[in-house]
Coordinates of C-alpha atoms in Angstrom, one line a residue:
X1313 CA 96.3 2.7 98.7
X1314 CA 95.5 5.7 96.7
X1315 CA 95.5 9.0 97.9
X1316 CA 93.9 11.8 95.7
X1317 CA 95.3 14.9 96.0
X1318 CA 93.8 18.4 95.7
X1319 CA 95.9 21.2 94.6
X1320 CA 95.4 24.2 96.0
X1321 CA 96.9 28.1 95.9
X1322 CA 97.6 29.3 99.4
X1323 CA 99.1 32.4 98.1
X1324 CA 95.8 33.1 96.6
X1325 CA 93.7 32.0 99.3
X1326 CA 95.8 34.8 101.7
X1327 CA 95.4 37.5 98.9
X1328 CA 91.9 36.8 98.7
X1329 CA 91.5 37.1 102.4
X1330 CA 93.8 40.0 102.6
X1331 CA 91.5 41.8 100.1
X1332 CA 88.4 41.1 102.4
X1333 CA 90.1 42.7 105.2
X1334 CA 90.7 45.8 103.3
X1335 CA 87.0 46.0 101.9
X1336 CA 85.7 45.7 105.5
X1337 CA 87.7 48.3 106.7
X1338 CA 86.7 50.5 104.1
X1339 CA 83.5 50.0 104.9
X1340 CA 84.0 50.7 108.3
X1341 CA 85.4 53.9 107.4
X1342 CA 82.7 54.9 105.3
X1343 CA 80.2 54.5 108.1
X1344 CA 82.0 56.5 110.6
X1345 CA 82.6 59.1 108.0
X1346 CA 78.1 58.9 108.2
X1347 CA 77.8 59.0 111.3
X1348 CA 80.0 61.8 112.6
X1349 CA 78.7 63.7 109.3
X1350 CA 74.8 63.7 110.5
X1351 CA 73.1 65.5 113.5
X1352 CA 72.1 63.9 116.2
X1353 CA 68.8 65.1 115.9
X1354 CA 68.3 64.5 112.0
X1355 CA 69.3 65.9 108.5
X1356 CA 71.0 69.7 108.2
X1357 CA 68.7 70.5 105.2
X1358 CA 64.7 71.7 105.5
X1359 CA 62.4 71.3 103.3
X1360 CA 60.4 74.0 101.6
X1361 CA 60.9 77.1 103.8
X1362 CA 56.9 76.9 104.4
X1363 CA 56.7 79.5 107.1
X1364 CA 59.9 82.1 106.0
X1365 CA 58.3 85.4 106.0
X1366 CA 55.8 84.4 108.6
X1367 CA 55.0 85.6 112.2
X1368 CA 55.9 82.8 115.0
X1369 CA 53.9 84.6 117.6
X1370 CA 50.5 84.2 117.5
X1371 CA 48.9 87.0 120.6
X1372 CA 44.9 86.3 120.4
X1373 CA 44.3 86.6 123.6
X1374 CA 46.5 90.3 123.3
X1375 CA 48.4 89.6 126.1
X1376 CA 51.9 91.4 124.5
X1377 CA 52.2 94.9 124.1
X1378 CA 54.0 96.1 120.5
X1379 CA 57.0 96.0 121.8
X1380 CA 57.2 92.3 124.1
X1381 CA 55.5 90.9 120.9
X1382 CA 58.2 92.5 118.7
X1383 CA 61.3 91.1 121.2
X1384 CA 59.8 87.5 121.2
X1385 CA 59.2 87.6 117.5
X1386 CA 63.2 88.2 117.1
X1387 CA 63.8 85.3 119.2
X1388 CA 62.2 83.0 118.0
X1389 CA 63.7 83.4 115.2
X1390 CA 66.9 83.3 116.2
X1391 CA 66.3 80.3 117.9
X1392 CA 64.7 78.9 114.6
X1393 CA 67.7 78.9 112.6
X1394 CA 70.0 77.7 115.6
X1395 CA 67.8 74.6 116.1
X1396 CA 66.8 73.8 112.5
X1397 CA 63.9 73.7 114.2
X1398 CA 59.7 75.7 114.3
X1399 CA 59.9 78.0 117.4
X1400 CA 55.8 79.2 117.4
X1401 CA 54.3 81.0 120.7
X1402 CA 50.9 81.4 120.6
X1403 CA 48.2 82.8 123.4
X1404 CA 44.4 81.9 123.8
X1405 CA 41.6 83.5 125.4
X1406 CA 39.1 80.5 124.3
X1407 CA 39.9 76.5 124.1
X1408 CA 36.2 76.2 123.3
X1409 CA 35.9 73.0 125.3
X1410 CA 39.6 71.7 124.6
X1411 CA 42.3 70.7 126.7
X1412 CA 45.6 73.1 126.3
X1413 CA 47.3 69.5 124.7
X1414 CA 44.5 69.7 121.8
X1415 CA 45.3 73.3 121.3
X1416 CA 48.6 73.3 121.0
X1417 CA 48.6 70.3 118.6
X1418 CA 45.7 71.3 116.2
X1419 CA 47.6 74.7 115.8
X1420 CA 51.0 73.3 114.9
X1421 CA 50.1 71.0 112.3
X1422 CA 47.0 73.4 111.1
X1423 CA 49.0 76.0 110.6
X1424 CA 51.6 73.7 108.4
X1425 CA 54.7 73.7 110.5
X1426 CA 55.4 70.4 110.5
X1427 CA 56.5 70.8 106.7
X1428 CA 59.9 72.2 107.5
X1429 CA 62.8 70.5 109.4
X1430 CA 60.9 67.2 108.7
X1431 CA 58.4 68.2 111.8
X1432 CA 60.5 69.5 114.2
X1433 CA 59.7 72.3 116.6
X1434 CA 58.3 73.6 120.3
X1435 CA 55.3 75.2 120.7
X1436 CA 54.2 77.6 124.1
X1437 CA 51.0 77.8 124.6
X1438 CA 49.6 80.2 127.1
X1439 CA 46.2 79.3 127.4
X1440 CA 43.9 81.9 129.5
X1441 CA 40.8 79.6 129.3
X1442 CA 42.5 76.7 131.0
X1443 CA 44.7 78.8 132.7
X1444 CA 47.5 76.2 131.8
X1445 CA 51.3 76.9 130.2
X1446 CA 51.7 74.1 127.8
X1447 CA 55.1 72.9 125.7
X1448 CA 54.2 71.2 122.5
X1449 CA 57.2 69.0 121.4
X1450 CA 57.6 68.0 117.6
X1451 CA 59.9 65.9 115.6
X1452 CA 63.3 65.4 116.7
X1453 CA 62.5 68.0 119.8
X1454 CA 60.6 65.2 121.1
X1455 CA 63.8 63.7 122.1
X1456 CA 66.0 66.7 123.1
X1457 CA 63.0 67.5 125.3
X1458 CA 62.7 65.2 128.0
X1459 CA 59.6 65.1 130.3
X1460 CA 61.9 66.3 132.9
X1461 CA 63.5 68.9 130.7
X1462 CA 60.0 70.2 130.1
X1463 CA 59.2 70.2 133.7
X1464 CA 61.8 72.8 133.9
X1465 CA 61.2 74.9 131.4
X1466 CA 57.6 75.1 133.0
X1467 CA 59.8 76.0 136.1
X1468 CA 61.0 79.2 134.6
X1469 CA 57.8 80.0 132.5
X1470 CA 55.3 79.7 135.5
X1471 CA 57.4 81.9 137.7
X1472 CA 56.4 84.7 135.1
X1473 CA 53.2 83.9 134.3
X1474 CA 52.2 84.1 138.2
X1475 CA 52.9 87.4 138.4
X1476 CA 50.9 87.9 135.0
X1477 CA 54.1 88.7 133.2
X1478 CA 53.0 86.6 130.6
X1479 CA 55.8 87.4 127.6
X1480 CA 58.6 87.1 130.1
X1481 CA 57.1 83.8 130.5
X1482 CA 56.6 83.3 126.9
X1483 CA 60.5 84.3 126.3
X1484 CA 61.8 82.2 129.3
X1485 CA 59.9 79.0 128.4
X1486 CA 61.7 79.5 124.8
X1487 CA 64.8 80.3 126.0
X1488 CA 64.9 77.4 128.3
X1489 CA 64.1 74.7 125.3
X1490 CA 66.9 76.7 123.7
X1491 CA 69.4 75.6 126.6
X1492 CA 68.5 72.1 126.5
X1493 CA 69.2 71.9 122.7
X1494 CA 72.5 73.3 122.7
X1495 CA 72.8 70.4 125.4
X1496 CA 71.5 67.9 123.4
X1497 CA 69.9 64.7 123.6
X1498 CA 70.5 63.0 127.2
X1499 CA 72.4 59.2 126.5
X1500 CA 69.6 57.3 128.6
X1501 CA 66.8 59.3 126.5
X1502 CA 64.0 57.2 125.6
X1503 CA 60.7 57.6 123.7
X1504 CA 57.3 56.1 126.0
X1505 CA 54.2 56.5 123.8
X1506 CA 51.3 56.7 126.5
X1507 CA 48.8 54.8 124.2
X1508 CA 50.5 51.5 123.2
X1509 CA 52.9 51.6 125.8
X1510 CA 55.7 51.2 122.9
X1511 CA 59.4 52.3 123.8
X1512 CA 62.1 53.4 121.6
X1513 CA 65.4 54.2 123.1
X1514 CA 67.8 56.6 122.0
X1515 CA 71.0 54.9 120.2
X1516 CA 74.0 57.0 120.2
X1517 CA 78.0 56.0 119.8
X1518 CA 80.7 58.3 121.1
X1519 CA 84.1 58.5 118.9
X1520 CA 85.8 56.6 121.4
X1521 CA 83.5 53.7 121.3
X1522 CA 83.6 54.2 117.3
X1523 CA 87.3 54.2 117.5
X1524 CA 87.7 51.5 120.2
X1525 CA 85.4 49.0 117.6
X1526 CA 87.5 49.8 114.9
X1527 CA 90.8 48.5 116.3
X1528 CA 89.4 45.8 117.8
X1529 CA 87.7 44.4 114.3
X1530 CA 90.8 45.6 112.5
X1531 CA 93.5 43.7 115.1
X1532 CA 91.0 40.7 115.0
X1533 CA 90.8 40.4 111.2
X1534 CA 95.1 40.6 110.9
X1535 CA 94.9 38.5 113.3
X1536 CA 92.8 35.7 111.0
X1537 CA 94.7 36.8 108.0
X1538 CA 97.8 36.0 109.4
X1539 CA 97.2 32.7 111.1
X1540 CA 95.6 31.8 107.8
X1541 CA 99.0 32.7 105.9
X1542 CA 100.9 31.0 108.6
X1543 CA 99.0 28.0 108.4
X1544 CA 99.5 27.9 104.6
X1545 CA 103.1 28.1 104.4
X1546 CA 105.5 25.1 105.1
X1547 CA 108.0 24.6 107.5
X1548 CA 111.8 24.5 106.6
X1549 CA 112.0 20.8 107.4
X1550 CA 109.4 20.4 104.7
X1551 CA 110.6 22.0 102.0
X1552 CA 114.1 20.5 102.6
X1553 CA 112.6 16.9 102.5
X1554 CA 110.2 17.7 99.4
X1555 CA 107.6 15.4 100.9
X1556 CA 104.4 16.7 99.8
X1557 CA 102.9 15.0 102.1
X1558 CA 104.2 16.5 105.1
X1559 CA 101.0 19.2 105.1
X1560 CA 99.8 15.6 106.0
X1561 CA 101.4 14.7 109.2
X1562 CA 99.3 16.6 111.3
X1563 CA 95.9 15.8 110.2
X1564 CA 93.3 13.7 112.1
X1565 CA 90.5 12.9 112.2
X1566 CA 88.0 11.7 115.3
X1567 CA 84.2 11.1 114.9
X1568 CA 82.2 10.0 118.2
X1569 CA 78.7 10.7 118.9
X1570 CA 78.5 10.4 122.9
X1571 CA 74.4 10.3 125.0
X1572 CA 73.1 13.1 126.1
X1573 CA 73.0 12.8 130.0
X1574 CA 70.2 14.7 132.5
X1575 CA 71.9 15.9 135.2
X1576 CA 69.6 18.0 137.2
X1577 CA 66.2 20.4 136.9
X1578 CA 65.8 24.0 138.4
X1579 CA 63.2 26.0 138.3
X1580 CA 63.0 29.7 139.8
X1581 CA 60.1 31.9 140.6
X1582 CA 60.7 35.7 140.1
X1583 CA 57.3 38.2 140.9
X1584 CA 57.5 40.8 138.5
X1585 CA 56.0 44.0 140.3
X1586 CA 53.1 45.4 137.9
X1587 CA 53.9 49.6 137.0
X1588 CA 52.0 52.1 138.0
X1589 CA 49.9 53.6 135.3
X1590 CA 48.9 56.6 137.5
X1591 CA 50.7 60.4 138.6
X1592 CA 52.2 63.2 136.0
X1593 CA 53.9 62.9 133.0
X1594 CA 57.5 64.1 133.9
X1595 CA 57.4 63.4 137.4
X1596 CA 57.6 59.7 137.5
X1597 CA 60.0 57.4 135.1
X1598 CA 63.6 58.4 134.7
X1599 CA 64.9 61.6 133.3
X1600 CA 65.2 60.2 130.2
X1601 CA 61.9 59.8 129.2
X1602 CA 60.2 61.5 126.8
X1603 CA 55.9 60.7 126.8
X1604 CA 54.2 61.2 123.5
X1605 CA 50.9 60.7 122.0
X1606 CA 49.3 60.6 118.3
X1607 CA 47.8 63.6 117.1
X1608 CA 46.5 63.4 113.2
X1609 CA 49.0 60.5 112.6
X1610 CA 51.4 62.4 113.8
X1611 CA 53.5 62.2 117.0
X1612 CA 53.8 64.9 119.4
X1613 CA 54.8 65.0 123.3
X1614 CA 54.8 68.1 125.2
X1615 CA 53.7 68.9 128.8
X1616 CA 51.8 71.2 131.1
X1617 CA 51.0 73.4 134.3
X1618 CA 48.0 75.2 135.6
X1619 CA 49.3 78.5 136.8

């Protein structure tokens, strides 16, 4: 009997492993490094600063005197530069025939502020003809506010507005969307696009979960690494003996193909209950959701309240 032989390096075969394990956790280093490096809420940098120099209030219904329109121009700027995000209050006499939604839409993408912070920004609208507050949501703001978040900056707005304090409710409704970005984005946020019915959830990963995956991937490849070296190496009986075949002794081999066998059949029934398409945009659904629409082939969620 002939037996063919094939020579092998297992001291290579462990380096070469060894080496795989240290490229994967380098990798896994350089993607933490990413993620703890970005906001959760997208890049740091702007683009072209389109409306620096610009007013964000926008009184055409003259609802502010000098001075309120001069108090919630400096806040919204401040809040500007804390959110990385367009902070634009605007008042209307006449909708002509649109809903406060269309209003607030066609002026934040008419008047080019989606072209900084990669479209991110609020909008309040106080809109006389429709007697209706309305938050326009853009961009990344989409996620930080929820339909319940907006539900309560609408809360401290209306209470304003009411009394026909109208740039206390203006500065309230921005101060509010402030709050809730300092907060950030909820963990069980999720996107709910009214018009397709398409969902996108919110993926975030804490450093603990980061950390806990990297010791677990890291013990698990030693772990292969040294078995593999382990299984390589000879024992002391062997390499006393000089048998070369020894590595042999263990090996076998067993080939059977056994029937497949039907043992039994189920079958369940489960009636899925049909959702409810009807009722308010931030009322129903969990706090976590955030309804949008298209406007211009752009995506924009927001909400309102008739005061």
């Amino acid at each position: 009997m002939k037996y063919v032989t094939k020579n092998s390096s297992p001291s290579r075969a462990v380096l070469l492993r060894l080496f795989g394990l240290i490229l994967c956790l380098l990798m896994i280093l350089s993607w933490q490094q990413n993620l703890f490096g970005n906001l959760a809420y997208g890049a740091e940098e702007a683009a072209a600063d389109y409306s620096q120099g610009t007013k964000q209030v926008f009184d055409q219904a003259g609802l502010f005197d000098q001075e309120e329109r001069r108090k919630l121009e400096e806040k919204a700027a401040l809040l500007r530069e804390e959110m990385k995000s367009e902070v634009v209050v605007v008042t209307i006499d006449t909708a002509n025939g649109r809903s406060s939604r269309q209003v607030a839409d066609e002026f934040y993408f008419s008047h080019g502020f989606e072209q900084t912070f990669h479209e991110n920004g609020i909008l309040m609208l106080i809109d006389m003809d429709n007697r209706e507050l309305y938050l326009g949501t853009y961009g990344s703001m989409i996620r930080v506010l929820t339909d319940q978040r907006i539900e309560q900056v609408l809360d401290q707005a209306y209470e304003a507005a009411s009394r026909g304090q109208y740039a206390e409710a203006a500065l309230a409704g921005i101060e509010k969307s402030g709050e809730f970005f300092k907060k950030g984005i909820q963990s069980n946020q999720y996107i709910y696009n009214v018009e397709t019915g398409e969902i996108s959830r919110y993926r975030s990963i804490r450093w603990y979960e980061a950390l806990f995956a990297f010791i677990v991937s890291a013990g698990t490849a030693a772990a292969v690494c040294l078995n593999v070296a382990r299984q390589y190496s000879m024992k002391e009986a062997d390499k006393r003996s000089g048998d070369s075949l020894a590595y042999r002794t263990d090996c076998r081999f067993l080939f059977h193909n056994p029937p497949d066998q039907l043992v039994n059949t189920f079958v369940t029934h489960i009636v899925i209950p049909r959702q409810s398409n009807g009722g308010g945009h931030s009322g129903s659904g969990s706090s976590g959701r955030s309804s949008t629409h298209s406007f211009g082939g752009h995506q924009a969620g927001g909400g309102g309240r008739k005061f």
